[in-house]
């Protein structure tokens, strides 16, 4: 019996010692990890302070030496970059390369190709004359280069055709964010009376069903040649997921610092600081995915547009539109929700003067609650003064996005 008690005591003693040793080892490992984190944080803080010093009191007309300093500041790890100048209401993510989806494989390839066929086919419209690509042309940055598109019977809407490059990556679609799925977005223009003017989807599927090639392709992908409009939307969405492409800025962010010129790096610094662009345009998609009033709603005028308010019904949303992604922005003009600004130079000047202003045309409008709401522009849009050289540097940076 004594032997058994001794064995138990020995066992529990060894077990307790093992637990104590494990605890000590775990504590040591945790302390070591914490020390590593503190050391790395201190190192990045030191690097950031050095970077801040490199760009401190940066001249508005820099020479080659000054441009070299700003490049040095941004050739470091992003955690050590000079901090952006931000306003209190901003919701910002640091710049990062976009993780572009891998190329499709297997049956997905066939679905993407079917989506391309449908995208280019005017039979998706009531008139049989308007295809998706009429307003979203690859050679025009997946837009159409117009202030607003011509649709059914040459009608024109009030909004600029949004470029489709990054549509598959966005949480909300259209200028007012009224849908969240690509499939919904794909069908939206088809039923819009100003765009493709389809009254009944069955007319579209019946038209496609008369085509032997379509019937065979739908059968091989979806298992039936009785074409469903949901399959049309699915194939169009699959095609739209393939449109995004890497940019020079992506390469720069991945470590290829030669991807940007010295002038473009300076433009990036201005984007993050003096111009305040990063208050709304940040992260991999260069957008905060929020809705802002830039003073361009033109409410009370022929091109007036309530924006997000038409979706939410909220008075505060009058004149607010979804922040555009700046990826490929040099290819996607004209700009703003209504296409009123034709080129990047004028876009920069628009922000230099503090954006637009919504003003009443008469006494009746002056007392209208919606007009008053539309006059309240975003607090994130602030005036700034650029020299011609600074303006051009920012434009050159935008061309790399």
Coordinates of C-alpha atoms in Angstrom, one line a residue:
X1 CA 0.0 0.0 0.0
X2 CA 2.9 2.3 0.9
X3 CA 4.4 1.5 -2.5
X4 CA 1.2 2.5 -4.3
X5 CA 1.0 5.7 -2.4
X6 CA 4.6 6.5 -3.1
X7 CA 4.1 5.8 -6.8
X8 CA 1.0 8.0 -6.9
X9 CA 2.9 10.8 -5.1
X10 CA 5.8 10.4 -7.5
X11 CA 3.4 10.4 -10.5
X12 CA 1.6 13.6 -9.4
X13 CA 4.8 15.2 -8.4
X14 CA 6.3 14.6 -11.9
X15 CA 3.1 15.7 -13.5
X16 CA 3.0 18.9 -11.5
X17 CA 6.6 19.6 -12.4
X18 CA 5.9 19.0 -16.1
X19 CA 2.9 21.3 -15.9
X20 CA 5.0 24.0 -14.2
X21 CA 7.8 23.5 -16.8
X22 CA 5.3 23.7 -19.6
X23 CA 3.9 26.9 -18.1
X24 CA 7.4 28.4 -17.8
X25 CA 8.2 27.5 -21.4
X26 CA 4.9 28.9 -22.6
X27 CA 5.4 32.1 -20.6
X28 CA 8.9 32.5 -22.0
X29 CA 7.7 31.9 -25.5
X30 CA 5.0 34.5 -25.1
X31 CA 7.4 37.0 -23.6
X32 CA 9.8 36.4 -26.5
X33 CA 7.0 36.9 -29.0
X34 CA 5.9 40.1 -27.2
X35 CA 9.5 41.3 -27.3
X36 CA 9.8 40.6 -31.0
X37 CA 6.5 42.5 -31.6
X38 CA 7.8 45.4 -29.6
X39 CA 11.1 45.4 -31.4
X40 CA 9.5 45.3 -34.8
X41 CA 7.1 48.1 -33.8
X42 CA 10.0 50.2 -32.6
X43 CA 11.9 49.5 -35.8
X44 CA 9.0 50.5 -38.0
X45 CA 8.3 53.6 -35.8
X46 CA 12.0 54.6 -36.4
X47 CA 11.7 54.0 -40.1
X48 CA 8.5 55.9 -40.3
X49 CA 10.1 58.8 -38.4
X50 CA 13.0 58.8 -40.9
X51 CA 10.5 58.7 -43.8
X52 CA 8.5 61.6 -42.3
X53 CA 11.8 63.6 -42.0
X54 CA 12.6 62.8 -45.7
X55 CA 9.4 64.5 -46.9
X56 CA 9.2 67.2 -44.2
X57 CA 8.9 70.7 -45.7
X58 CA 8.9 69.2 -49.2
X59 CA 9.1 71.9 -51.9
X60 CA 6.3 72.5 -54.3
X61 CA 8.7 72.5 -57.2
X62 CA 11.3 69.9 -56.2
X63 CA 14.6 69.2 -57.9
X64 CA 16.1 65.8 -58.6
X65 CA 17.6 65.6 -55.1
X66 CA 14.2 66.3 -53.4
X67 CA 12.4 63.8 -55.7
X68 CA 15.1 61.2 -54.6
X69 CA 14.2 61.9 -51.0
X70 CA 10.5 61.3 -51.5
X71 CA 11.3 58.1 -53.4
X72 CA 13.5 56.9 -50.5
X73 CA 10.6 57.5 -48.1
X74 CA 8.3 55.3 -50.2
X75 CA 10.7 52.5 -51.1
X76 CA 10.4 51.1 -47.6
X77 CA 7.9 48.7 -46.3
X78 CA 4.4 50.3 -46.3
X79 CA 4.2 50.2 -42.5
X80 CA 7.1 52.6 -42.5
X81 CA 5.7 55.1 -45.1
X82 CA 4.9 58.7 -44.1
X83 CA 1.5 58.8 -42.6
X84 CA -1.3 60.1 -44.8
X85 CA -3.0 63.4 -43.9
X86 CA -6.6 62.4 -42.9
X87 CA -9.7 64.1 -41.8
X88 CA -11.8 62.9 -38.7
X89 CA -14.6 61.4 -40.8
X90 CA -12.4 59.3 -43.1
X91 CA -12.4 55.5 -43.1
X92 CA -9.1 54.5 -44.6
X93 CA -7.2 51.4 -45.4
X94 CA -3.5 51.5 -46.4
X95 CA -2.6 51.0 -50.1
X96 CA -2.3 47.4 -51.1
X97 CA -2.1 45.5 -54.4
X98 CA -5.4 43.9 -55.4
X99 CA -5.5 40.2 -55.1
X100 CA -6.8 39.4 -58.6
X101 CA -8.8 36.3 -59.0
X102 CA -7.0 33.4 -60.8
X103 CA -7.9 32.6 -64.4
X104 CA -11.0 30.3 -64.7
X105 CA -10.5 26.6 -65.4
X106 CA -12.7 23.6 -66.3
X107 CA -16.4 24.4 -66.8
X108 CA -15.8 27.9 -65.6
X109 CA -13.9 28.7 -68.9
X110 CA -17.0 27.7 -70.9
X111 CA -19.2 29.8 -68.7
X112 CA -17.0 32.9 -69.1
X113 CA -17.0 32.4 -72.9
X114 CA -20.8 32.1 -72.9
X115 CA -20.9 35.3 -70.8
X116 CA -18.7 37.1 -73.3
X117 CA -21.1 36.0 -76.2
X118 CA -24.1 37.3 -74.3
X119 CA -22.3 40.5 -73.3
X120 CA -21.7 41.2 -77.0
X121 CA -25.2 40.2 -78.2
X122 CA -27.8 42.9 -79.0
X123 CA -30.5 40.3 -78.8
X124 CA -30.5 40.9 -75.0
X125 CA -32.3 44.2 -75.7
X126 CA -35.9 44.9 -76.7
X127 CA -34.9 46.5 -80.0
X128 CA -32.3 43.8 -80.8
X129 CA -29.8 46.7 -81.4
X130 CA -28.2 47.3 -78.0
X131 CA -25.7 45.0 -76.4
X132 CA -24.0 45.3 -73.0
X133 CA -20.8 46.3 -74.8
X134 CA -22.5 49.4 -76.3
X135 CA -22.0 51.1 -73.0
X136 CA -19.1 49.0 -71.7
X137 CA -16.5 48.8 -74.3
X138 CA -13.1 47.2 -73.6
X139 CA -11.3 49.7 -75.7
X140 CA -12.9 52.6 -73.6
X141 CA -12.0 51.2 -70.2
X142 CA -15.2 49.1 -70.0
X143 CA -17.2 52.4 -70.3
X144 CA -18.3 54.2 -73.4
X145 CA -16.4 57.5 -73.3
X146 CA -19.7 59.5 -73.2
X147 CA -21.1 61.7 -70.5
X148 CA -24.1 59.4 -70.5
X149 CA -25.0 56.6 -72.8
X150 CA -27.5 56.4 -75.6
X151 CA -30.1 53.6 -75.0
X152 CA -33.4 52.5 -76.4
X153 CA -34.7 54.8 -79.1
X154 CA -31.7 57.0 -78.6
X155 CA -32.8 58.0 -75.1
X156 CA -30.1 59.3 -72.7
X157 CA -30.1 58.8 -69.0
X158 CA -28.5 61.1 -66.4
X159 CA -25.7 58.9 -65.3
X160 CA -22.3 57.9 -66.7
X161 CA -21.8 54.2 -67.5
X162 CA -19.6 52.9 -64.7
X163 CA -16.5 51.0 -65.8
X164 CA -16.7 47.3 -65.1
X165 CA -13.0 46.6 -64.3
X166 CA -13.5 46.0 -60.6
X167 CA -17.2 45.3 -60.5
X168 CA -16.6 41.7 -59.3
X169 CA -14.7 43.1 -56.3
X170 CA -17.2 45.7 -55.1
X171 CA -19.7 45.2 -52.3
X172 CA -22.3 47.4 -54.0
X173 CA -23.0 48.2 -57.6
X174 CA -24.3 51.1 -59.7
X175 CA -23.7 54.7 -58.6
X176 CA -26.4 54.5 -55.9
X177 CA -25.4 51.1 -54.7
X178 CA -28.8 49.6 -55.2
X179 CA -27.7 46.0 -55.8
X180 CA -25.0 43.9 -54.2
X181 CA -24.6 41.0 -56.6
X182 CA -23.1 40.9 -60.1
X183 CA -26.1 38.8 -61.3
X184 CA -28.5 41.6 -60.3
X185 CA -26.3 44.2 -61.9
X186 CA -26.1 42.2 -65.1
X187 CA -29.9 42.2 -65.5
X188 CA -30.5 45.7 -64.3
X189 CA -29.8 47.5 -67.6
X190 CA -31.9 45.0 -69.6
X191 CA -35.1 46.1 -67.9
X192 CA -34.3 49.8 -67.7
X193 CA -36.7 51.6 -70.1
X194 CA -34.0 54.1 -71.0
X195 CA -31.3 51.5 -71.6
X196 CA -32.3 48.1 -73.1
X197 CA -36.0 48.4 -72.4
X198 CA -36.9 44.7 -72.0
X199 CA -40.4 44.2 -70.6
X200 CA -40.4 40.4 -70.3
X201 CA -37.3 38.2 -69.8
X202 CA -39.1 35.4 -71.6
X203 CA -38.8 37.3 -74.8
X204 CA -35.1 37.4 -74.4
X205 CA -34.7 33.7 -73.5
X206 CA -37.0 32.7 -76.4
X207 CA -34.9 34.7 -78.8
X208 CA -31.7 33.0 -77.5
X209 CA -33.4 29.6 -77.6
X210 CA -33.7 29.9 -81.4
X211 CA -29.9 29.8 -81.7
X212 CA -28.5 26.3 -81.9
X213 CA -25.1 27.5 -80.5
X214 CA -26.7 29.0 -77.5
X215 CA -28.9 26.0 -76.8
X216 CA -25.8 23.7 -76.9
X217 CA -23.7 25.9 -74.7
X218 CA -26.4 26.3 -72.1
X219 CA -27.1 22.5 -72.2
X220 CA -23.4 21.7 -71.6
X221 CA -23.0 24.2 -68.7
X222 CA -26.4 24.2 -67.0
X223 CA -27.8 20.8 -68.0
X224 CA -30.7 22.0 -70.2
X225 CA -31.3 23.9 -73.4
X226 CA -34.5 25.5 -71.9
X227 CA -32.7 28.7 -71.2
X228 CA -33.4 30.4 -67.9
X229 CA -32.8 34.1 -67.4
X230 CA -30.9 33.3 -64.2
X231 CA -28.4 31.4 -66.3
X232 CA -28.0 34.4 -68.5
X233 CA -27.2 36.5 -65.5
X234 CA -24.9 33.9 -64.1
X235 CA -22.9 33.7 -67.3
X236 CA -22.7 37.5 -67.6
X237 CA -21.4 37.7 -64.0
X238 CA -18.8 35.0 -64.7
X239 CA -17.5 37.0 -67.6
X240 CA -17.4 40.2 -65.5
X241 CA -15.2 38.5 -62.9
X242 CA -12.4 38.2 -65.5
X243 CA -12.1 41.9 -66.5
X244 CA -9.7 43.2 -63.8
X245 CA -6.0 43.5 -64.7
X246 CA -2.8 44.3 -62.7
X247 CA -1.5 47.8 -62.8
X248 CA 1.8 49.6 -62.5
X249 CA 0.8 50.6 -59.1
X250 CA 0.2 47.0 -58.1
X251 CA 3.7 46.2 -59.2
X252 CA 5.1 49.1 -57.2
X253 CA 3.2 47.9 -54.1
X254 CA 4.7 44.4 -54.6
X255 CA 8.2 45.7 -54.5
X256 CA 8.9 46.7 -58.1
X257 CA 9.8 50.3 -57.2
X258 CA 10.9 51.1 -60.7
X259 CA 7.3 50.7 -61.8
X260 CA 6.7 54.3 -60.9
X261 CA 8.7 57.3 -62.1
X262 CA 10.0 59.9 -59.6
X263 CA 7.2 62.2 -60.6
X264 CA 4.6 59.6 -60.0
X265 CA 6.0 58.8 -56.6
X266 CA 5.8 62.5 -55.8
X267 CA 2.2 62.4 -57.1
X268 CA 1.4 59.5 -54.7
X269 CA 2.8 61.6 -51.8
X270 CA 0.6 64.5 -52.8
X271 CA -2.4 62.1 -53.1
X272 CA -1.8 60.9 -49.5
X273 CA -1.1 64.4 -48.0
X274 CA -1.7 67.8 -49.5
X275 CA -4.6 66.8 -51.9
X276 CA -6.4 64.7 -49.3
X277 CA -7.4 62.1 -51.9
X278 CA -6.8 59.2 -49.5
X279 CA -9.7 60.3 -47.3
X280 CA -12.0 58.7 -49.9
X281 CA -9.7 56.6 -52.1
X282 CA -7.7 54.0 -50.3
X283 CA -7.1 50.2 -50.0
X284 CA -6.6 47.8 -52.9
X285 CA -9.6 49.2 -54.8
X286 CA -8.8 52.8 -54.1
X287 CA -12.3 53.5 -52.7
X288 CA -13.8 53.7 -49.2
X289 CA -17.0 52.1 -50.6
X290 CA -19.0 54.9 -49.0
X291 CA -21.4 57.5 -50.4
X292 CA -20.4 61.2 -50.6
X293 CA -22.0 64.4 -51.7
X294 CA -19.6 66.3 -54.0
X295 CA -22.0 69.1 -54.8
X296 CA -22.8 67.7 -58.3
X297 CA -26.4 66.4 -57.8
X298 CA -27.8 69.3 -59.9
X299 CA -31.0 68.9 -57.9
X300 CA -33.8 71.1 -59.2
X301 CA -32.3 71.2 -62.7
X302 CA -32.9 69.0 -65.8
X303 CA -30.0 66.7 -64.9
X304 CA -30.9 66.6 -61.2
X305 CA -30.3 63.3 -59.5
X306 CA -31.0 62.4 -55.8
X307 CA -28.4 59.7 -55.8
X308 CA -28.4 57.3 -52.9
X309 CA -31.5 58.9 -51.5
X310 CA -33.6 57.2 -54.3
X311 CA -32.5 53.8 -52.7
X312 CA -32.7 54.5 -49.0
X313 CA -35.3 57.2 -48.9
X314 CA -33.2 59.1 -46.3
X315 CA -33.0 62.9 -46.6
X316 CA -29.3 62.9 -45.6
X317 CA -28.5 60.7 -48.6
X318 CA -29.6 63.3 -51.2
X319 CA -26.8 64.0 -53.6
X320 CA -24.6 61.2 -52.3
X321 CA -23.0 58.8 -54.8
X322 CA -20.8 55.8 -54.3
X323 CA -17.1 56.5 -54.3
X324 CA -15.6 55.4 -57.6
X325 CA -12.6 53.0 -57.7
X326 CA -9.6 54.8 -59.1
X327 CA -8.1 51.6 -60.6
X328 CA -7.5 52.2 -64.4
X329 CA -8.9 55.7 -63.9
X330 CA -7.0 57.2 -66.8
X331 CA -9.0 55.0 -69.1
X332 CA -12.4 55.6 -67.8
X333 CA -13.3 59.2 -68.5
X334 CA -15.4 61.2 -68.5
X335 CA -15.8 61.4 -64.7
X336 CA -18.3 61.7 -61.9
X337 CA -21.7 60.1 -61.7
X338 CA -23.0 62.3 -64.5
X339 CA -19.9 62.4 -66.6
X340 CA -19.7 66.2 -66.3
X341 CA -15.9 66.4 -66.0
X342 CA -14.1 65.3 -69.2
X343 CA -10.5 64.7 -68.1
X344 CA -8.2 64.1 -65.1
X345 CA -6.8 67.7 -65.1
X346 CA -10.2 69.1 -64.6
X347 CA -11.0 66.5 -62.0
X348 CA -8.0 67.6 -59.9
X349 CA -9.0 71.3 -60.4
X350 CA -12.5 70.5 -59.3
X351 CA -11.2 69.2 -56.0
X352 CA -8.7 72.1 -55.6
X353 CA -11.6 74.5 -55.5
X354 CA -13.4 72.4 -52.9
X355 CA -15.9 70.5 -55.1
X356 CA -19.3 71.6 -56.4
X357 CA -22.1 73.6 -54.9
X358 CA -25.9 72.9 -55.1
X359 CA -27.8 76.2 -55.0
X360 CA -31.5 76.9 -55.3
X361 CA -32.8 78.5 -58.4
X362 CA -35.8 80.2 -56.8
X363 CA -37.5 80.9 -53.4
X364 CA -39.5 77.7 -53.6
X365 CA -36.3 75.6 -54.0
X366 CA -34.7 77.6 -51.2
X367 CA -37.3 76.3 -48.7
X368 CA -37.3 72.7 -50.0
X369 CA -35.9 70.2 -47.5
X370 CA -34.3 68.0 -50.1
X371 CA -32.6 71.0 -51.7
X372 CA -31.2 72.0 -48.3
X373 CA -30.0 68.5 -47.8
X374 CA -28.4 68.4 -51.2
X375 CA -26.4 71.6 -50.3
X376 CA -24.6 69.8 -47.5
X377 CA -21.5 68.5 -49.2
X378 CA -19.1 66.0 -47.8
X379 CA -16.7 67.2 -45.0
X380 CA -14.0 65.2 -46.6
X381 CA -13.8 67.5 -49.6
X382 CA -11.5 70.4 -48.7
X383 CA -9.9 73.1 -50.8
X384 CA -6.1 73.0 -51.5
X385 CA -3.7 75.0 -53.6
X386 CA -1.5 73.2 -56.2
X387 CA 1.2 74.5 -58.3
X388 CA 1.1 73.4 -62.0
X389 CA 4.0 71.0 -61.2
X390 CA 2.1 69.4 -58.3
X391 CA -1.1 69.1 -60.4
X392 CA 0.8 67.3 -63.1
X393 CA 2.6 65.0 -60.7
X394 CA -0.8 63.9 -59.2
X395 CA -2.2 63.3 -62.7
X396 CA 0.9 61.2 -63.6
X397 CA 0.3 59.1 -60.5
X398 CA -3.3 58.6 -61.4
X399 CA -2.2 57.3 -64.8
X400 CA -0.3 54.5 -63.0
X401 CA -3.4 53.3 -61.0

